PDB file of C-alpha atoms in Angstrom:
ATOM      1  CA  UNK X  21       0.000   0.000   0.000  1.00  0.00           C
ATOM      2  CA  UNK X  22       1.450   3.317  -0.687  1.00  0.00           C
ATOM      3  CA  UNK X  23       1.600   6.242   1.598  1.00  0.00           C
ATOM      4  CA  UNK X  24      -0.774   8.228   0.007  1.00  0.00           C
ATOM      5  CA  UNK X  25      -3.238   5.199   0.344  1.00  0.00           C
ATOM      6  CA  UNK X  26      -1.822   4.445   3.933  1.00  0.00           C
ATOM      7  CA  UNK X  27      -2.712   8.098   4.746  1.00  0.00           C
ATOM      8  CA  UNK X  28      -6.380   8.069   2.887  1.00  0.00           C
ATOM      9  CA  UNK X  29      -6.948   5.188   4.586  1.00  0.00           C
ATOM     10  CA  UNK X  30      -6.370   6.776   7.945  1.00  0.00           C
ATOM     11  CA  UNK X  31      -8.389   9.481   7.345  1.00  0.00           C
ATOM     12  CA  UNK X  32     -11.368   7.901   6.200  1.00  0.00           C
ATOM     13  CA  UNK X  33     -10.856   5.494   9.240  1.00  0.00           C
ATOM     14  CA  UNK X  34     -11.387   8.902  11.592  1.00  0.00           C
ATOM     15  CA  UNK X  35     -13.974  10.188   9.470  1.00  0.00           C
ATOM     16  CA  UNK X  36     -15.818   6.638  10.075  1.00  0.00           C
ATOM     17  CA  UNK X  37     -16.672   6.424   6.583  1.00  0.00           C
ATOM     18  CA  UNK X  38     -16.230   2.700   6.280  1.00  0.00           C
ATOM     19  CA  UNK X  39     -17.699   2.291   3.185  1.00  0.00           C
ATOM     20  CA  UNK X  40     -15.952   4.428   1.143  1.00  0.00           C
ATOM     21  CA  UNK X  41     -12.745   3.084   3.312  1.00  0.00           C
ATOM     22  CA  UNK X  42     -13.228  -0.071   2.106  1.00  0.00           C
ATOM     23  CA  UNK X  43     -14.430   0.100  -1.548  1.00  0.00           C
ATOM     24  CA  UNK X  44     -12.710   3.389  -2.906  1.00  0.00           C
ATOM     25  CA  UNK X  45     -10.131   1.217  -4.666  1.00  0.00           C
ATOM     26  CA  UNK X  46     -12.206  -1.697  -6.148  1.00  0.00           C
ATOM     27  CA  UNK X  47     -14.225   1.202  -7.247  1.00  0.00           C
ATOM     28  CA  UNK X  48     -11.694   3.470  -8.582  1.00  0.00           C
ATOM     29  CA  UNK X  49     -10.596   0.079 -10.974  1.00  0.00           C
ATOM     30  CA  UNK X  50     -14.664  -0.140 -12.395  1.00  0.00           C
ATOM     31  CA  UNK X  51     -13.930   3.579 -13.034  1.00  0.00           C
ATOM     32  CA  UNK X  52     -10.707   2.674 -15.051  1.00  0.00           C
ATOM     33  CA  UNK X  53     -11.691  -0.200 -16.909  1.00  0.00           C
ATOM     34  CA  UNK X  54     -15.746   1.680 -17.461  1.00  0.00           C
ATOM     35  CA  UNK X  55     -14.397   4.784 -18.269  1.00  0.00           C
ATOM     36  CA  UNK X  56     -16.620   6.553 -16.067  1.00  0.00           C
ATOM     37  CA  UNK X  57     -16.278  10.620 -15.195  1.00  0.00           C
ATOM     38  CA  UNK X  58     -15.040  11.846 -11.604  1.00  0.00           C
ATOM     39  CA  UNK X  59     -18.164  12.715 -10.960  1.00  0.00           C
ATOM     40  CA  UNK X  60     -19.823   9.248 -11.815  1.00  0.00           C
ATOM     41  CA  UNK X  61     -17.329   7.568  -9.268  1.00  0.00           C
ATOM     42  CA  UNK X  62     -18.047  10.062  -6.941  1.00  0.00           C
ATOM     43  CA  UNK X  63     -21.393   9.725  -6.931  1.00  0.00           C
ATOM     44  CA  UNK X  64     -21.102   5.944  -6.464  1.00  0.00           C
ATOM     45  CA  UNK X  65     -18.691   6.548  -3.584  1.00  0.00           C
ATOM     46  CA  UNK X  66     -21.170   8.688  -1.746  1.00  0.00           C
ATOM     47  CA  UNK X  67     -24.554   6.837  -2.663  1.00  0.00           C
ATOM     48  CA  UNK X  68     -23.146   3.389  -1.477  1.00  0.00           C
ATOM     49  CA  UNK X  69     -21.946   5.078   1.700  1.00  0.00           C
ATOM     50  CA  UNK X  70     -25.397   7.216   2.383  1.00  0.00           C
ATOM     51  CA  UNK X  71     -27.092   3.284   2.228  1.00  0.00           C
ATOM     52  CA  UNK X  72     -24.771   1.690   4.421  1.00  0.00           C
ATOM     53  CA  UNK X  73     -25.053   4.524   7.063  1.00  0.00           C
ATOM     54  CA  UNK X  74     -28.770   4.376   6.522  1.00  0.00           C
ATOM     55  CA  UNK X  75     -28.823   0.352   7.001  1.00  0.00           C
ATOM     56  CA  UNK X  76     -26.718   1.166  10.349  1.00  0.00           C
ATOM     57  CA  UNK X  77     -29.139   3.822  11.301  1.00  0.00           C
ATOM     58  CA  UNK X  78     -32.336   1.639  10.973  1.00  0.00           C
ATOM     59  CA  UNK X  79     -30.109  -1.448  12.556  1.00  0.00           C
ATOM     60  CA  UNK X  80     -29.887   0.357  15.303  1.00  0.00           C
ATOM     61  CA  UNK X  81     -33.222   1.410  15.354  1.00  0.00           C
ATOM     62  CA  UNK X  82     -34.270  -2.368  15.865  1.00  0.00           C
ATOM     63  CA  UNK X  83     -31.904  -2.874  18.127  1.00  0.00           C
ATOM     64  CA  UNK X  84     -33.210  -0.514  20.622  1.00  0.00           C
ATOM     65  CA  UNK X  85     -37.085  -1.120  19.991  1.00  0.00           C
ATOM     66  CA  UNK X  86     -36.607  -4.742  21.579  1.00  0.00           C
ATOM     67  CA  UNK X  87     -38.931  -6.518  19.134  1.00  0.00           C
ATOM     68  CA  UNK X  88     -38.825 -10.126  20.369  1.00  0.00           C
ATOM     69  CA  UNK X  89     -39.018 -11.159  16.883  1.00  0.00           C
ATOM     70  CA  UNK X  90     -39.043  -9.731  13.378  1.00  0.00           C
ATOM     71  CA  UNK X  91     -42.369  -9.499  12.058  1.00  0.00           C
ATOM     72  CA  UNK X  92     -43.204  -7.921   8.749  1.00  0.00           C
ATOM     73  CA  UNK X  93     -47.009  -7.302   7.062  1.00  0.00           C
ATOM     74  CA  UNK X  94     -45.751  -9.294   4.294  1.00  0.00           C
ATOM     75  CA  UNK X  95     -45.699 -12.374   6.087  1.00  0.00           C
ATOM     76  CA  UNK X  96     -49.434 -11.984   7.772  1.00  0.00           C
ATOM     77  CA  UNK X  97     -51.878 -14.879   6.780  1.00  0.00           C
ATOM     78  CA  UNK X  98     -54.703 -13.326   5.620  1.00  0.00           C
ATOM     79  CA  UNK X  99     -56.838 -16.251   5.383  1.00  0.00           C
ATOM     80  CA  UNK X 100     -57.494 -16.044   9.163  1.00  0.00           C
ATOM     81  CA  UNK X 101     -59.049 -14.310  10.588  1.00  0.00           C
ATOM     82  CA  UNK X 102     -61.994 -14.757   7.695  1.00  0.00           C
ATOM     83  CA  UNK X 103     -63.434 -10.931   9.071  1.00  0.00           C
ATOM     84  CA  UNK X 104     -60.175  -9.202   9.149  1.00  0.00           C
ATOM     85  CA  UNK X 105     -60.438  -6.039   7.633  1.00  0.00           C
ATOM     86  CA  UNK X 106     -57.708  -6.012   5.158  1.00  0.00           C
ATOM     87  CA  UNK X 107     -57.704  -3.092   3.416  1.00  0.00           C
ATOM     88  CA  UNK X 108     -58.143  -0.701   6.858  1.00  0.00           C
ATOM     89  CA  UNK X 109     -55.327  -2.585   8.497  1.00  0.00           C
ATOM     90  CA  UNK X 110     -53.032  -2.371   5.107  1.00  0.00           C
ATOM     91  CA  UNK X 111     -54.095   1.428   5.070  1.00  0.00           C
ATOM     92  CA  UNK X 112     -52.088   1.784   8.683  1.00  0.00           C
ATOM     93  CA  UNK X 113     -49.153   0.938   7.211  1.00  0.00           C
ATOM     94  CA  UNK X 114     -48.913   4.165   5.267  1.00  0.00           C
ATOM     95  CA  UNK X 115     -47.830   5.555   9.091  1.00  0.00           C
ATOM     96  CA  UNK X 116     -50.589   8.396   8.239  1.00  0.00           C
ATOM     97  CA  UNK X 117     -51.113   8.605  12.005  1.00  0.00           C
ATOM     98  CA  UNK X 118     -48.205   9.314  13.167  1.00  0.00           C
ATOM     99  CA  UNK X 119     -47.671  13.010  12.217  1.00  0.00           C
ATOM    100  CA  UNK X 120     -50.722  13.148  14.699  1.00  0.00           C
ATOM    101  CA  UNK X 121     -49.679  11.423  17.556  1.00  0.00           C
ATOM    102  CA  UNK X 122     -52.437   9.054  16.675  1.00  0.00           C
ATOM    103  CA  UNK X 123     -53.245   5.298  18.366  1.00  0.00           C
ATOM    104  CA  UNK X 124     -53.452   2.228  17.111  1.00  0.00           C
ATOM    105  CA  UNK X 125     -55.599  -0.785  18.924  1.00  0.00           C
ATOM    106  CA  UNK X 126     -55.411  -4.447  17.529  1.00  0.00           C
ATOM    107  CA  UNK X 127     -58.420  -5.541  19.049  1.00  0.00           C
ATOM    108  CA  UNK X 128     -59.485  -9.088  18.778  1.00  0.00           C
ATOM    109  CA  UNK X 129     -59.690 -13.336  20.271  1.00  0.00           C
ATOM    110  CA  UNK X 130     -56.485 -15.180  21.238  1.00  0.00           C
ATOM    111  CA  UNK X 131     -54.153 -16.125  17.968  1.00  0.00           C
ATOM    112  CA  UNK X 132     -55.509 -14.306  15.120  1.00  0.00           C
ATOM    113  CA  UNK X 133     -52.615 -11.882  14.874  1.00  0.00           C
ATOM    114  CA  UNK X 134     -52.593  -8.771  16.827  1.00  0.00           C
ATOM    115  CA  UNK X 135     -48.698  -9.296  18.111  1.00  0.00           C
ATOM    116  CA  UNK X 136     -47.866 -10.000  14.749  1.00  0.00           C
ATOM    117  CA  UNK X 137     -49.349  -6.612  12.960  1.00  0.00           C
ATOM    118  CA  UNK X 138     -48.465  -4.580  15.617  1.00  0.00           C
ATOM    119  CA  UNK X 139     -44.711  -6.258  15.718  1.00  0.00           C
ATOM    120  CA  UNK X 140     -44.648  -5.307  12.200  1.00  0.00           C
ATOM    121  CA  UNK X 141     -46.560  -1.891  12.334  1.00  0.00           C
ATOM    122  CA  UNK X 142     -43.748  -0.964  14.583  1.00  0.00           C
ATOM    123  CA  UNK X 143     -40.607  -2.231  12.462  1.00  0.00           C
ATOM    124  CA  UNK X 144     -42.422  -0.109   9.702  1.00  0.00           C
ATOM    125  CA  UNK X 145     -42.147   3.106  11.405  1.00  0.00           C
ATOM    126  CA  UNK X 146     -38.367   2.250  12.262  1.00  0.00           C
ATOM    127  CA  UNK X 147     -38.082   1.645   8.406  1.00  0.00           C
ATOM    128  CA  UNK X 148     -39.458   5.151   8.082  1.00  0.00           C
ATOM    129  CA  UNK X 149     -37.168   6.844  10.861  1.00  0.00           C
ATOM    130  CA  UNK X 150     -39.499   7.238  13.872  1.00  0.00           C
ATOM    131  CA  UNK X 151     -38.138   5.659  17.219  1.00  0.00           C
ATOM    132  CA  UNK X 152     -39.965   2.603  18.623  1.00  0.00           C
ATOM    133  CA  UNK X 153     -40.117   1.119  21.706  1.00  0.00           C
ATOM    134  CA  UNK X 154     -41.614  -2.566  22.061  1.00  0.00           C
ATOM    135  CA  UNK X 155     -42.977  -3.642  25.481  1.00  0.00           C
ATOM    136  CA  UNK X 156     -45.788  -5.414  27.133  1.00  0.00           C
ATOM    137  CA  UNK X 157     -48.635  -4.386  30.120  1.00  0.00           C
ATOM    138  CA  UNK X 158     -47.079  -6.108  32.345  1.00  0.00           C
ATOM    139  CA  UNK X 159     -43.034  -5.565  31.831  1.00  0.00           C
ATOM    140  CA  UNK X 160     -44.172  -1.727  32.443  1.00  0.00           C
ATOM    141  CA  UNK X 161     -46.408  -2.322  35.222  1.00  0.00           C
ATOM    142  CA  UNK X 162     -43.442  -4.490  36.742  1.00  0.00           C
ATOM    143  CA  UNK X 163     -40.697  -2.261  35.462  1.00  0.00           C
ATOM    144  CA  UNK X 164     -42.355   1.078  36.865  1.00  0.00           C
ATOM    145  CA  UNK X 165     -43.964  -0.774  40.469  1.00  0.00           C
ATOM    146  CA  UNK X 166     -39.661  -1.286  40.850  1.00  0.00           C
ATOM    147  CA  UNK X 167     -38.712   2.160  39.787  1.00  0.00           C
ATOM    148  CA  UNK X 168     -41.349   3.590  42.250  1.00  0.00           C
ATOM    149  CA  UNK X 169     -39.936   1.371  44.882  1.00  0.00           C
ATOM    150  CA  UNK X 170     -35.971   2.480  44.252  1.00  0.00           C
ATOM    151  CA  UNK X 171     -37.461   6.456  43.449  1.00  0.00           C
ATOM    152  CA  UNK X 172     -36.390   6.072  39.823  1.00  0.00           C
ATOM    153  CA  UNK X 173     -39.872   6.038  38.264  1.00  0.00           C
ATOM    154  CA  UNK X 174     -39.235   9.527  36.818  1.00  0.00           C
ATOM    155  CA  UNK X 175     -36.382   8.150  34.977  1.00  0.00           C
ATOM    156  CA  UNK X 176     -37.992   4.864  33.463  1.00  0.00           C
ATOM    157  CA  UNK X 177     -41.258   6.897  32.703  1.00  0.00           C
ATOM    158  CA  UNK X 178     -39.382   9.172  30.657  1.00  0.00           C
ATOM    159  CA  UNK X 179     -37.660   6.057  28.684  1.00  0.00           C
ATOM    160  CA  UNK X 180     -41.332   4.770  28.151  1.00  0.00           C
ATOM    161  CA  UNK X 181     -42.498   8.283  27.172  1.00  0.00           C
ATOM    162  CA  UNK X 182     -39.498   9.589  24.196  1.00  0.00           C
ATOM    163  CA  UNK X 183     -40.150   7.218  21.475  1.00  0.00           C
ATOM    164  CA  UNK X 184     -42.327   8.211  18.818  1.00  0.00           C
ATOM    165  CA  UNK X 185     -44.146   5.156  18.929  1.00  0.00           C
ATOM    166  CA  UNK X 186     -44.899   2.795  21.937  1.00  0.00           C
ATOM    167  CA  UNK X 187     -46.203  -0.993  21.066  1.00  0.00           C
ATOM    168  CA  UNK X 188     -47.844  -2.200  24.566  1.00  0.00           C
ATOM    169  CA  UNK X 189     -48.726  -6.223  23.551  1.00  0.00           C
ATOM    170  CA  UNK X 190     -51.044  -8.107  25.793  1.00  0.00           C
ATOM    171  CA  UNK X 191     -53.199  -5.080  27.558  1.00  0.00           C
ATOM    172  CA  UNK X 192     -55.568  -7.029  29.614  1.00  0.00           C
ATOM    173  CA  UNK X 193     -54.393 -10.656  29.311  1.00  0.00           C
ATOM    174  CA  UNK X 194     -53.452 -10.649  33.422  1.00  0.00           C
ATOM    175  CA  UNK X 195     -55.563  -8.591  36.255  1.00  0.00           C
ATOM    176  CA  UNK X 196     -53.789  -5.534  37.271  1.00  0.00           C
ATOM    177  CA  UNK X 197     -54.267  -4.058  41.018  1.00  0.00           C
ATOM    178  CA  UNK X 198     -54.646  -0.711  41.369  1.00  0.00           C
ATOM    179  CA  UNK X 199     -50.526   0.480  41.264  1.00  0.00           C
ATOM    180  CA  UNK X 200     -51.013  -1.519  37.867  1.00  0.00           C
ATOM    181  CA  UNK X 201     -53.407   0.320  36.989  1.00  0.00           C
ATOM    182  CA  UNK X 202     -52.589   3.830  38.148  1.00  0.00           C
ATOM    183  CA  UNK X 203     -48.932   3.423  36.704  1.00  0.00           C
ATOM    184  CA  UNK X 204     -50.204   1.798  32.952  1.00  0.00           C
ATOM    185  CA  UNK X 205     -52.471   5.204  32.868  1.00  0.00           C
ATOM    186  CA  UNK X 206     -49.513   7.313  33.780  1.00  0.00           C
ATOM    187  CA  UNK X 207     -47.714   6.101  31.056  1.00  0.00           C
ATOM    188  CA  UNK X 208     -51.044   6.456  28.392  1.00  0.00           C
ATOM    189  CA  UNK X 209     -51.573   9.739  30.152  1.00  0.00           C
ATOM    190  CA  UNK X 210     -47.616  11.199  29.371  1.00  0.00           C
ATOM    191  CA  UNK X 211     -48.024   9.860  26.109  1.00  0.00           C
ATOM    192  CA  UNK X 212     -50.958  11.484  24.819  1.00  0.00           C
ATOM    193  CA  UNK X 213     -50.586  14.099  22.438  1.00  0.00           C
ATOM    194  CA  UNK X 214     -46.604  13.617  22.197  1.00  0.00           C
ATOM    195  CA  UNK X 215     -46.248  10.113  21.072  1.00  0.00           C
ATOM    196  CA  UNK X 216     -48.489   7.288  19.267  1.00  0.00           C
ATOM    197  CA  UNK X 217     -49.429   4.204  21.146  1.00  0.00           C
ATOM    198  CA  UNK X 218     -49.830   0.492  19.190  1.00  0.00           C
ATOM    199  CA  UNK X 219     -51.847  -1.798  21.724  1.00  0.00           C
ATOM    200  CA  UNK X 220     -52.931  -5.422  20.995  1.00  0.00           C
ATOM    201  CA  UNK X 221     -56.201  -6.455  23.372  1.00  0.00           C
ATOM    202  CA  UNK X 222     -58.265  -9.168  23.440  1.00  0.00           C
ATOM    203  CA  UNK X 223     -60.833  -7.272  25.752  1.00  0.00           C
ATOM    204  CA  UNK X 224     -63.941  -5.267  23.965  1.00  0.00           C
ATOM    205  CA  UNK X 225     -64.017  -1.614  25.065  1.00  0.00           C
ATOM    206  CA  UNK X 226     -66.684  -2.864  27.343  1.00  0.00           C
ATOM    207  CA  UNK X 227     -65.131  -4.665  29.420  1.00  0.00           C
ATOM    208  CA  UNK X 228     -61.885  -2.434  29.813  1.00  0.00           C
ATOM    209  CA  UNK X 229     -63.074  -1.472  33.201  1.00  0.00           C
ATOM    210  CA  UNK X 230     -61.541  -4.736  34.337  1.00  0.00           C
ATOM    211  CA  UNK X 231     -58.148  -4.094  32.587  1.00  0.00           C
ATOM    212  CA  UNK X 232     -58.011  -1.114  34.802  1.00  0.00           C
ATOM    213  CA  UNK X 233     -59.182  -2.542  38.423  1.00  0.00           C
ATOM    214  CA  UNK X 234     -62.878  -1.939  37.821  1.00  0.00           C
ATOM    215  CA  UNK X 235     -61.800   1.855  38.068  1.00  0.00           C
ATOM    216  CA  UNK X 236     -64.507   3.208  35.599  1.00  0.00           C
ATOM    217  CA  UNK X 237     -63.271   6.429  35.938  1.00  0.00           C
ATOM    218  CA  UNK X 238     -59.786   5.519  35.058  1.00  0.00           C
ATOM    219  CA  UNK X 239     -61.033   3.511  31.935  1.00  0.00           C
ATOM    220  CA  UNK X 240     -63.198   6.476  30.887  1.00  0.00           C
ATOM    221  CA  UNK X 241     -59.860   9.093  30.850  1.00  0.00           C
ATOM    222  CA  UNK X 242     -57.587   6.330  29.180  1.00  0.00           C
ATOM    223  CA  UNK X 243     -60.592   5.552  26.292  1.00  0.00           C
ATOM    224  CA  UNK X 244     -60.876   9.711  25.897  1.00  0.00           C
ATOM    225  CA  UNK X 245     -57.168   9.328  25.388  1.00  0.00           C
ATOM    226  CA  UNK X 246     -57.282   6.838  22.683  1.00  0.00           C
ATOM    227  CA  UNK X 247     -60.612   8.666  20.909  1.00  0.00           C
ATOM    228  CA  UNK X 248     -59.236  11.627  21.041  1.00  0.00           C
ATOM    229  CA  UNK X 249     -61.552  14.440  20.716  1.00  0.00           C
ATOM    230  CA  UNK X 250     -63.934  12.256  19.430  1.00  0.00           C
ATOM    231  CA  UNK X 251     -62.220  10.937  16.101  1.00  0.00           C
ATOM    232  CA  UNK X 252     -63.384   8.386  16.397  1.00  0.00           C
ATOM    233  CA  UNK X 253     -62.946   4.284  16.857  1.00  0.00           C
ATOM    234  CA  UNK X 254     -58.890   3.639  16.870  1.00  0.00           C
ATOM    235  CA  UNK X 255     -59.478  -0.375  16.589  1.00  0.00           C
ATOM    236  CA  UNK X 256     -59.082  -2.504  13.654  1.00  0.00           C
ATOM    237  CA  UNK X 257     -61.199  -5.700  14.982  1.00  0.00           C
ATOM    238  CA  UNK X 258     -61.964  -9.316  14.285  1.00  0.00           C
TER     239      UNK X 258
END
């Protein structure tokens, strides 16, 4: 390697741009033999590192959503549920709701699904640059009840409260006391208006006063949350 290459090589080590670091010279050889202009391998240089750092950036993305498993819309079965609304729940997946702060609620029985489209909602708006953060009811409930216990619930609300988008799986599957209760609303409640919420129930609306310790008053301020100013039914059902 020659010095000049040596000391390119050094620089674009500290400049961390490890693509062009490690494919200026292959490419520089296509240029030769292709008789392409400067600015042709230029432009190669610079498009093939602006994907790589994007690939990192969404990488990383995943990495700190915690998705326990890569789920994507293309691989949903359609064929059950039989009364899925497909073209409503395809429609989500243009992320028009986001720009709003909107909520999403996969409503519906045991094993049609709802992990799975809101698994995948989610890795959609990392795709699209939003922060995500994947959890369930009860990891927060037990996650903030041991925060409140060591006076850090301040801190883990706030991680629970920054991403743009918050998928909370399995709302209702366990009964929730009322610290449960109180700290799952504080988290809706911090939420609203700054951040969208994706939440997978089995429970009708009806029945949500159980999810929340039979607290009807609780229920009613986290349902005004999720209709917000009365837009309207959130839920794609089945």
């Amino acid at each position: 390697m020659s010095e000049q290459d040596q000391r390119l090589q050094a620089q674009l080590q500290a400049l961390r741009l490890h693509y062009l670091q490690e494919n200026y010279a292959s490419l520089a050889t296509d240029a030769a033999q292709k008789h392409w202009t400067h600015v042709d391998y230029l432009a190669r240089l610079i498009d093939g590192q602006t994907q790589a750092r994007h690939q990192r950036t969404v990488a990383g993305r995943l990495k700190v959503a915690r998705f326990p498993t890569v789920k994507l819309l293309d691989d949903f079965q359609w064929s059950w549920p039989k009364k899925i609304n497909r073209p409503q729940v395809q429609n989500l997946f243009r992320l028009a709701f986001l720009p709003d702060n909107g909520n999403v609620i996969f409503l519906g029985g045991v094993g049609v699904g709802k992990s799975h489209l809101a698994c995948a909602l989610g890795h959609a708006a990392c795709l699209a640059g939003h922060s995500v953060r994947f959890t369930t009811a009860v990891d927060i409930i037990n996650t903030l009840t041991a925060a409140q216990i060591n006076h850090r619930l301040k801190a883990e609300l706030k991680k629970l409260v920054a991403p743009s988008v918050l998928v909370i799986d399995e709302v209702g599957y366990l009964p929730i006391d009322k610290t449960g209760a109180d700290l799952l609303f504080q988290v809706i409640s911090e939420r609203y208006e700054r951040g969208s919420i994706i939440l997978t129930t089995y429970q009708p609306f009806k029945s949500w006063p159980r999810i929340f310790n039979d607290d009807s008053t609780l229920t009613s301020a986290v349902l005004d949350r999720f209709q917000r100013d009365g837009e309207g039914d959130p839920a794609p059902r089945w």
